[in-house]
């Protein structure tokens, strides 16, 4: 028997993080993404010739703004009705029975399981028994699994549950249970919803898994999203296969800039990382959050946030990605970032002179101010935005300290043009 398991469609969910993408076509794609991902799910179910579609809660994101949301879902389920494919669904916390005030008639192939007790629906012609209970209210805090019925011998038994299991980071602890609770039901498969990351909870004789959500809705839901195809027979261990259904993809590119000697190398490394992300996404558009990190000689040149963002946008465009946010956490190398043998090789007399000069600049803020006057006029505002105020004696002292570290790094044998031992 072949089943398709999906959850957390969140149809017409208001997507987050679009304000930074307003001028891109990607923003429009993301606004329509939950519906298009649902269409892809129905296409997948038909293409797989599935015996049933299982929806483990949160088909809707909350009460409908109007009837268009419900009408869209009815049309998609009617497509499956025309193909002779039954659908089983439960209410989750977002579309709990108490949360949805509007309703439309669903086609007869759709079975919505009860919310006041576990219900079992048996399809004798298919050899399938589906057990499940939806949410009557948004916050279901008790363990529902102990009340689930025993398996029916000779059939494929499937459980539907919207749950956090033992608790999942970033998800409210609704209908909490343990993997052992699920295994005790002895169902061939437990289709779980609520956690938006694909995850197998039980991988033994009685498999239980989260399919994850169909479409990432904000930067905290990165990576490929989709549904789980389940191959199962009575008394046999279920085999799972993930199939993508998303139409756009969020990703977080974290670049260690330590090996980079200058901004050009940083941008080249980022270009390679974004191209790799683009290849993984296929034809799907990508919204990328970029974080640059690590000690690098390029750090001072990356302080101009406007320049850095413009350069990164140009690099991203080549790979088909749109940058949602840039976080620059790079810093200039410090002596402790260098190999011990490199630090030991510093000419002690010259290093001492550097230290004395730096100390004098700290002690004579007026002299230090004269030396950096041009820098303050041209880049003072941006530097203050980065936490370095050249008008303040403490800021000048910090600048002198950084200059000393940079000189000591160079004296240690580090080629400032390449960022490696000369």
Short mmCIF file of C-alpha atoms in Angstrom, two decimals:
data_model
loop_
_atom_site.label_atom_id
_atom_site.label_comp_id
_atom_site.label_asym_id
_atom_site.label_seq_id
_atom_site.Cartn_x
_atom_site.Cartn_y
_atom_site.Cartn_z
CA UNK A 1 0.00 0.00 0.00
CA UNK A 2 1.23 3.49 -0.80
CA UNK A 3 0.22 6.49 1.30
CA UNK A 4 1.19 10.16 1.12
CA UNK A 5 1.65 11.93 4.45
CA UNK A 6 1.69 15.73 4.73
CA UNK A 7 1.05 18.25 7.48
CA UNK A 8 1.11 21.94 8.33
CA UNK A 9 -0.01 23.32 4.97
CA UNK A 10 -0.95 26.63 6.67
CA UNK A 11 -2.91 27.73 3.60
CA UNK A 12 -2.81 31.50 3.03
CA UNK A 13 -0.54 31.98 6.02
CA UNK A 14 0.79 35.56 6.21
CA UNK A 15 4.45 35.02 5.35
CA UNK A 16 7.12 36.76 7.41
CA UNK A 17 10.36 38.40 6.33
CA UNK A 18 9.01 39.83 3.06
CA UNK A 19 9.60 43.50 3.89
CA UNK A 20 13.24 43.22 2.80
CA UNK A 21 12.20 41.50 -0.43
CA UNK A 22 9.48 43.92 -1.56
CA UNK A 23 11.23 44.89 -4.80
CA UNK A 24 11.75 41.31 -5.93
CA UNK A 25 9.55 38.87 -7.83
CA UNK A 26 10.31 36.42 -5.04
CA UNK A 27 8.02 38.30 -2.65
CA UNK A 28 5.03 37.67 -4.95
CA UNK A 29 6.04 34.02 -5.35
CA UNK A 30 6.20 33.57 -1.59
CA UNK A 31 2.77 35.14 -1.06
CA UNK A 32 1.25 32.45 -3.29
CA UNK A 33 3.58 29.70 -2.10
CA UNK A 34 1.32 27.83 0.35
CA UNK A 35 -1.37 27.34 -2.31
CA UNK A 36 1.08 26.28 -5.00
CA UNK A 37 2.73 23.84 -2.60
CA UNK A 38 -0.71 22.33 -1.89
CA UNK A 39 -1.27 21.94 -5.63
CA UNK A 40 2.10 20.19 -5.84
CA UNK A 41 1.02 17.86 -3.02
CA UNK A 42 -2.13 16.89 -4.92
CA UNK A 43 -0.08 16.38 -8.09
CA UNK A 44 2.31 14.14 -6.15
CA UNK A 45 -0.55 12.11 -4.64
CA UNK A 46 -2.04 11.49 -8.08
CA UNK A 47 1.32 10.73 -9.72
CA UNK A 48 2.16 8.20 -6.98
CA UNK A 49 -1.26 6.55 -7.43
CA UNK A 50 -1.55 6.71 -3.66
CA UNK A 51 -4.16 4.68 -1.82
CA UNK A 52 -4.80 7.63 0.52
CA UNK A 53 -3.61 11.09 1.50
CA UNK A 54 -2.99 11.70 5.23
CA UNK A 55 -3.09 15.30 6.53
CA UNK A 56 -1.86 15.54 10.12
CA UNK A 57 -3.25 18.93 11.12
CA UNK A 58 -2.95 22.66 10.41
CA UNK A 59 -4.31 22.62 6.90
CA UNK A 60 -5.28 26.22 7.66
CA UNK A 61 -3.25 28.86 9.49
CA UNK A 62 -6.27 30.10 11.44
CA UNK A 63 -9.74 31.42 10.79
CA UNK A 64 -10.29 32.25 7.12
CA UNK A 65 -10.21 35.91 6.15
CA UNK A 66 -12.87 35.01 3.60
CA UNK A 67 -14.25 31.90 1.90
CA UNK A 68 -11.54 31.90 -0.77
CA UNK A 69 -9.17 29.89 1.44
CA UNK A 70 -11.69 27.14 2.08
CA UNK A 71 -12.87 27.13 -1.54
CA UNK A 72 -9.31 26.58 -2.74
CA UNK A 73 -8.90 23.55 -0.45
CA UNK A 74 -12.25 22.11 -1.55
CA UNK A 75 -11.15 22.36 -5.20
CA UNK A 76 -7.91 20.51 -4.46
CA UNK A 77 -9.69 17.73 -2.56
CA UNK A 78 -12.21 17.46 -5.40
CA UNK A 79 -9.32 16.70 -7.76
CA UNK A 80 -8.47 13.72 -5.55
CA UNK A 81 -12.14 12.71 -5.42
CA UNK A 82 -12.15 12.57 -9.20
CA UNK A 83 -9.08 10.29 -9.01
CA UNK A 84 -10.75 8.01 -6.45
CA UNK A 85 -8.22 8.83 -3.71
CA UNK A 86 -9.52 9.11 -0.11
CA UNK A 87 -8.23 11.81 2.24
CA UNK A 88 -7.97 11.61 6.03
CA UNK A 89 -7.36 14.75 8.06
CA UNK A 90 -7.36 16.03 11.61
CA UNK A 91 -7.55 19.52 13.10
CA UNK A 92 -4.33 20.94 14.57
CA UNK A 93 -3.76 23.84 16.92
CA UNK A 94 -3.96 26.49 14.16
CA UNK A 95 -7.15 25.11 12.62
CA UNK A 96 -8.71 23.72 15.81
CA UNK A 97 -12.46 23.26 15.69
CA UNK A 98 -12.94 26.31 17.91
CA UNK A 99 -10.72 28.50 15.70
CA UNK A 100 -12.47 28.10 12.32
CA UNK A 101 -15.80 29.94 12.19
CA UNK A 102 -16.55 29.47 8.47
CA UNK A 103 -17.09 26.18 6.67
CA UNK A 104 -17.71 24.75 3.22
CA UNK A 105 -18.83 21.25 2.28
CA UNK A 106 -15.92 18.93 1.58
CA UNK A 107 -16.22 16.24 -1.12
CA UNK A 108 -17.20 12.74 0.11
CA UNK A 109 -13.68 11.33 -0.23
CA UNK A 110 -12.50 13.53 2.68
CA UNK A 111 -12.76 12.06 6.20
CA UNK A 112 -12.27 14.58 9.00
CA UNK A 113 -11.72 12.63 12.21
CA UNK A 114 -13.46 13.54 15.48
CA UNK A 115 -12.11 16.07 17.97
CA UNK A 116 -13.82 14.80 21.16
CA UNK A 117 -12.36 11.28 21.08
CA UNK A 118 -10.17 9.09 18.88
CA UNK A 119 -12.06 7.89 15.83
CA UNK A 120 -11.33 5.01 13.47
CA UNK A 121 -12.29 4.91 9.79
CA UNK A 122 -11.89 1.59 7.96
CA UNK A 123 -11.69 1.22 4.20
CA UNK A 124 -12.22 -2.50 3.64
CA UNK A 125 -11.69 -2.28 -0.11
CA UNK A 126 -8.26 -0.75 0.47
CA UNK A 127 -7.38 -2.72 3.61
CA UNK A 128 -6.72 0.44 5.60
CA UNK A 129 -7.69 1.54 9.12
CA UNK A 130 -6.98 5.15 10.10
CA UNK A 131 -7.12 6.15 13.78
CA UNK A 132 -6.92 9.74 14.94
CA UNK A 133 -8.22 12.67 16.95
CA UNK A 134 -8.12 16.34 16.05
CA UNK A 135 -7.97 19.40 18.29
CA UNK A 136 -11.26 20.76 19.60
CA UNK A 137 -9.45 23.82 20.99
CA UNK A 138 -6.18 25.51 20.14
CA UNK A 139 -4.29 24.38 23.25
CA UNK A 140 -4.58 20.63 23.79
CA UNK A 141 -2.17 19.94 26.62
CA UNK A 142 -3.01 16.33 27.50
CA UNK A 143 -1.57 13.18 25.97
CA UNK A 144 -4.17 11.84 23.51
CA UNK A 145 -2.36 8.62 22.55
CA UNK A 146 -3.38 6.36 25.48
CA UNK A 147 -7.00 6.58 24.31
CA UNK A 148 -6.19 5.52 20.72
CA UNK A 149 -7.73 2.12 19.89
CA UNK A 150 -5.86 -1.14 19.36
CA UNK A 151 -4.78 -2.03 15.85
CA UNK A 152 -7.14 -4.06 13.70
CA UNK A 153 -5.45 -7.33 12.62
CA UNK A 154 -5.04 -7.97 8.91
CA UNK A 155 -5.20 -4.27 7.95
CA UNK A 156 -2.66 -1.52 7.57
CA UNK A 157 -3.20 0.58 10.69
CA UNK A 158 -2.24 4.26 10.57
CA UNK A 159 -2.40 6.83 13.36
CA UNK A 160 -2.92 10.55 12.78
CA UNK A 161 -1.75 12.92 15.51
CA UNK A 162 -0.84 16.61 15.83
CA UNK A 163 1.78 16.65 18.58
CA UNK A 164 5.09 17.94 19.85
CA UNK A 165 6.01 14.42 21.07
CA UNK A 166 8.58 15.12 23.82
CA UNK A 167 8.68 18.79 22.96
CA UNK A 168 10.29 20.43 19.95
CA UNK A 169 12.30 23.62 19.97
CA UNK A 170 10.27 26.49 18.56
CA UNK A 171 6.96 24.62 18.82
CA UNK A 172 4.38 24.76 21.59
CA UNK A 173 4.03 21.58 23.64
CA UNK A 174 0.64 20.42 22.36
CA UNK A 175 -0.69 16.86 22.79
CA UNK A 176 2.67 15.78 24.28
CA UNK A 177 3.56 12.10 24.19
CA UNK A 178 6.61 9.84 24.03
CA UNK A 179 7.92 7.67 21.19
CA UNK A 180 7.13 4.70 23.44
CA UNK A 181 3.48 5.81 23.66
CA UNK A 182 3.28 5.77 19.87
CA UNK A 183 4.99 2.38 19.56
CA UNK A 184 2.61 0.79 22.08
CA UNK A 185 -0.28 1.33 19.63
CA UNK A 186 1.50 -1.14 17.30
CA UNK A 187 0.31 0.70 14.21
CA UNK A 188 2.25 0.16 11.02
CA UNK A 189 2.69 3.93 10.74
CA UNK A 190 2.02 7.05 12.81
CA UNK A 191 1.66 10.21 10.67
CA UNK A 192 2.56 13.21 12.82
CA UNK A 193 2.09 16.95 12.39
CA UNK A 194 2.99 20.21 14.21
CA UNK A 195 6.82 20.07 13.96
CA UNK A 196 7.87 21.80 10.74
CA UNK A 197 11.08 19.84 10.24
CA UNK A 198 11.02 16.37 8.72
CA UNK A 199 11.97 13.92 11.47
CA UNK A 200 11.59 10.22 12.18
CA UNK A 201 10.51 9.65 15.79
CA UNK A 202 10.38 5.83 15.76
CA UNK A 203 12.45 3.94 13.22
CA UNK A 204 11.84 0.38 14.42
CA UNK A 205 9.00 -2.02 13.79
CA UNK A 206 6.34 0.67 14.26
CA UNK A 207 7.49 3.76 12.39
CA UNK A 208 6.38 7.25 13.42
CA UNK A 209 7.47 10.43 11.63
CA UNK A 210 6.91 14.12 11.06
CA UNK A 211 6.69 15.00 7.38
CA UNK A 212 7.52 18.65 8.10
CA UNK A 213 5.60 21.47 6.49
CA UNK A 214 5.00 21.81 2.74
CA UNK A 215 6.51 25.25 2.29
CA UNK A 216 9.01 27.26 4.32
CA UNK A 217 7.31 30.48 5.38
CA UNK A 218 10.18 32.54 6.84
CA UNK A 219 13.97 32.44 7.34
CA UNK A 220 13.65 30.13 10.36
CA UNK A 221 12.17 27.43 8.12
CA UNK A 222 15.06 26.85 5.69
CA UNK A 223 15.74 23.97 3.32
CA UNK A 224 13.66 21.63 1.18
CA UNK A 225 10.06 21.10 2.31
CA UNK A 226 7.51 18.55 1.20
CA UNK A 227 5.64 15.33 1.96
CA UNK A 228 6.48 11.74 2.89
CA UNK A 229 5.56 8.79 0.67
CA UNK A 230 4.92 5.70 2.79
CA UNK A 231 5.16 2.14 1.44
CA UNK A 232 3.59 -0.28 3.93
CA UNK A 233 1.86 -3.65 4.27
CA UNK A 234 0.02 -5.28 7.20
CA UNK A 235 2.49 -6.33 9.89
CA UNK A 236 5.46 -4.94 7.95
CA UNK A 237 7.81 -2.08 8.71
CA UNK A 238 6.94 1.08 6.76
CA UNK A 239 9.45 2.46 4.25
CA UNK A 240 9.60 6.26 3.89
CA UNK A 241 10.60 8.50 1.00
CA UNK A 242 10.62 12.31 1.12
CA UNK A 243 9.35 14.26 -1.90
CA UNK A 244 9.70 18.04 -2.20
CA UNK A 245 6.62 20.18 -2.76
CA UNK A 246 7.89 23.68 -2.03
CA UNK A 247 7.94 26.37 -4.71
CA UNK A 248 10.49 28.72 -3.10
CA UNK A 249 13.21 28.10 -0.57
CA UNK A 250 14.70 29.91 2.39
CA UNK A 251 18.34 29.29 3.24
CA UNK A 252 20.98 30.57 5.65
CA UNK A 253 24.49 30.86 4.19
CA UNK A 254 27.12 31.05 6.94
CA UNK A 255 30.54 31.91 5.54
CA UNK A 256 33.72 31.56 7.58
CA UNK A 257 35.79 34.41 6.18
CA UNK A 258 38.94 33.42 8.08
CA UNK A 259 40.77 32.12 4.98
CA UNK A 260 39.97 35.28 3.01
CA UNK A 261 42.68 37.95 2.77
CA UNK A 262 40.59 40.72 1.24
CA UNK A 263 36.98 41.62 0.37
CA UNK A 264 37.33 40.20 -3.13
CA UNK A 265 38.12 36.76 -1.73
CA UNK A 266 35.17 37.05 0.67
CA UNK A 267 32.82 37.80 -2.23
CA UNK A 268 34.30 34.98 -4.33
CA UNK A 269 33.76 32.49 -1.49
CA UNK A 270 30.19 33.74 -1.01
CA UNK A 271 29.55 33.44 -4.75
CA UNK A 272 30.57 29.76 -4.63
CA UNK A 273 28.36 29.11 -1.58
CA UNK A 274 25.31 30.77 -3.16
CA UNK A 275 25.79 28.90 -6.43
CA UNK A 276 25.79 25.63 -4.49
CA UNK A 277 22.54 26.63 -2.78
CA UNK A 278 21.02 27.54 -6.15
CA UNK A 279 21.94 24.16 -7.63
CA UNK A 280 20.33 22.36 -4.68
CA UNK A 281 17.12 24.39 -5.11
CA UNK A 282 16.82 23.56 -8.81
CA UNK A 283 14.42 25.92 -10.55
CA UNK A 284 13.04 27.25 -7.28
CA UNK A 285 13.84 30.85 -6.29
CA UNK A 286 15.93 31.21 -3.14
CA UNK A 287 15.72 33.77 -0.34
CA UNK A 288 19.07 33.78 1.45
CA UNK A 289 20.14 35.11 4.83
CA UNK A 290 23.91 35.68 4.77
CA UNK A 291 26.20 35.69 7.81
CA UNK A 292 29.90 36.51 7.46
CA UNK A 293 31.98 35.41 10.42
CA UNK A 294 35.50 34.86 11.65
CA UNK A 295 38.79 36.77 11.99
CA UNK A 296 39.98 38.09 8.63
CA UNK A 297 42.25 40.88 7.34
CA UNK A 298 39.30 41.88 5.16
CA UNK A 299 37.20 42.88 8.20
CA UNK A 300 37.95 46.65 8.16
CA UNK A 301 36.94 46.92 4.51
CA UNK A 302 33.64 45.16 5.25
CA UNK A 303 32.49 47.77 7.80
CA UNK A 304 30.68 49.81 5.15
CA UNK A 305 27.31 48.07 5.44
CA UNK A 306 25.73 49.77 2.40
CA UNK A 307 28.67 48.89 0.16
CA UNK A 308 28.77 45.32 1.46
CA UNK A 309 25.04 44.80 0.90
CA UNK A 310 25.24 46.16 -2.65
CA UNK A 311 28.17 43.89 -3.52
CA UNK A 312 26.47 40.84 -2.02
CA UNK A 313 23.24 41.59 -3.91
CA UNK A 314 25.22 41.61 -7.17
CA UNK A 315 26.88 38.30 -6.29
CA UNK A 316 23.54 36.72 -5.30
CA UNK A 317 21.85 37.79 -8.52
CA UNK A 318 24.31 35.65 -10.51
CA UNK A 319 23.15 32.54 -8.66
CA UNK A 320 19.44 33.38 -8.88
CA UNK A 321 19.15 34.09 -5.15
CA UNK A 322 17.71 37.13 -3.38
CA UNK A 323 19.40 38.22 -0.15
CA UNK A 324 16.95 38.73 2.69
CA UNK A 325 19.48 39.90 5.30
CA UNK A 326 23.25 40.34 5.73
CA UNK A 327 24.93 39.90 9.09
CA UNK A 328 28.59 40.93 9.26
CA UNK A 329 30.30 39.39 12.29
CA UNK A 330 33.84 39.44 10.97
CA UNK A 331 36.71 41.01 12.92
CA UNK A 332 40.38 41.74 12.42
CA UNK A 333 42.71 38.90 13.44
CA UNK A 334 44.14 39.01 16.95
CA UNK A 335 47.41 37.46 18.12
CA UNK A 336 45.52 34.54 19.64
CA UNK A 337 44.13 33.74 16.17
CA UNK A 338 47.67 33.10 14.88
CA UNK A 339 49.62 29.84 15.25
CA UNK A 340 51.85 29.83 18.33
CA UNK A 341 54.99 29.44 16.22
CA UNK A 342 54.07 32.54 14.21
CA UNK A 343 53.60 34.65 17.33
CA UNK A 344 56.89 33.38 18.75
CA UNK A 345 58.71 34.48 15.58
CA UNK A 346 57.91 38.18 16.09
CA UNK A 347 60.98 40.41 16.38
CA UNK A 348 60.77 41.34 20.04
CA UNK A 349 62.48 44.73 19.66
CA UNK A 350 60.23 45.83 16.83
CA UNK A 351 57.16 44.41 18.56
CA UNK A 352 58.08 46.39 21.66
CA UNK A 353 58.30 49.57 19.63
CA UNK A 354 54.85 48.93 18.20
CA UNK A 355 53.46 48.42 21.69
CA UNK A 356 55.06 51.67 22.93
CA UNK A 357 53.65 53.64 19.98
CA UNK A 358 50.20 52.23 20.58
CA UNK A 359 50.41 53.09 24.27
CA UNK A 360 51.37 56.68 23.46
CA UNK A 361 48.39 57.04 21.11
CA UNK A 362 46.12 55.83 23.88
CA UNK A 363 47.70 58.29 26.32
CA UNK A 364 47.54 61.21 23.84
CA UNK A 365 44.00 61.19 22.42
CA UNK A 366 44.55 64.60 20.76
CA UNK A 367 47.43 63.19 18.69
CA UNK A 368 45.42 60.10 17.83
CA UNK A 369 42.51 62.32 16.82
CA UNK A 370 44.71 64.22 14.38
CA UNK A 371 45.87 60.98 12.76
CA UNK A 372 42.33 59.70 12.18
CA UNK A 373 40.67 63.03 11.33
CA UNK A 374 40.24 62.12 7.66
CA UNK A 375 38.83 58.72 8.57
CA UNK A 376 36.36 60.36 10.96
CA UNK A 377 35.16 62.82 8.31
CA UNK A 378 34.64 60.18 5.60
CA UNK A 379 33.54 57.12 7.54
CA UNK A 380 32.80 58.27 11.07
CA UNK A 381 29.06 57.69 10.90
CA UNK A 382 29.40 54.17 9.55
CA UNK A 383 32.08 53.34 12.11
CA UNK A 384 29.87 54.59 14.92
CA UNK A 385 27.11 52.37 13.56
CA UNK A 386 29.56 49.48 13.95
CA UNK A 387 30.31 50.48 17.54
CA UNK A 388 33.56 52.45 17.02
CA UNK A 389 33.38 56.21 17.83
CA UNK A 390 36.58 58.02 16.78
CA UNK A 391 35.49 61.17 18.64
CA UNK A 392 35.62 59.33 21.95
CA UNK A 393 38.94 58.62 23.73
CA UNK A 394 37.76 55.06 24.37
CA UNK A 395 37.06 54.66 20.65
CA UNK A 396 40.53 55.95 19.80
CA UNK A 397 42.03 53.53 22.31
CA UNK A 398 40.14 50.67 20.66
CA UNK A 399 41.43 51.75 17.25
CA UNK A 400 45.01 51.86 18.57
CA UNK A 401 44.58 48.39 20.05
CA UNK A 402 43.31 47.00 16.74
CA UNK A 403 46.18 48.66 14.88
CA UNK A 404 48.67 47.09 17.28
CA UNK A 405 47.11 43.65 16.76
CA UNK A 406 47.20 44.07 12.97
CA UNK A 407 50.88 45.11 13.02
CA UNK A 408 51.82 42.27 15.32
CA UNK A 409 50.03 39.84 13.02
CA UNK A 410 52.05 41.13 10.07
CA UNK A 411 55.27 41.01 12.04
CA UNK A 412 54.49 37.40 12.94
CA UNK A 413 55.01 36.52 9.31
CA UNK A 414 51.44 36.81 8.09
CA UNK A 415 51.20 38.20 4.57
CA UNK A 416 48.47 40.87 4.82
CA UNK A 417 47.66 40.41 1.14
CA UNK A 418 47.04 36.67 1.48
CA UNK A 419 46.14 36.06 5.12
CA UNK A 420 48.67 33.18 5.46
CA UNK A 421 52.22 32.69 6.67
CA UNK A 422 54.75 34.36 4.33
#
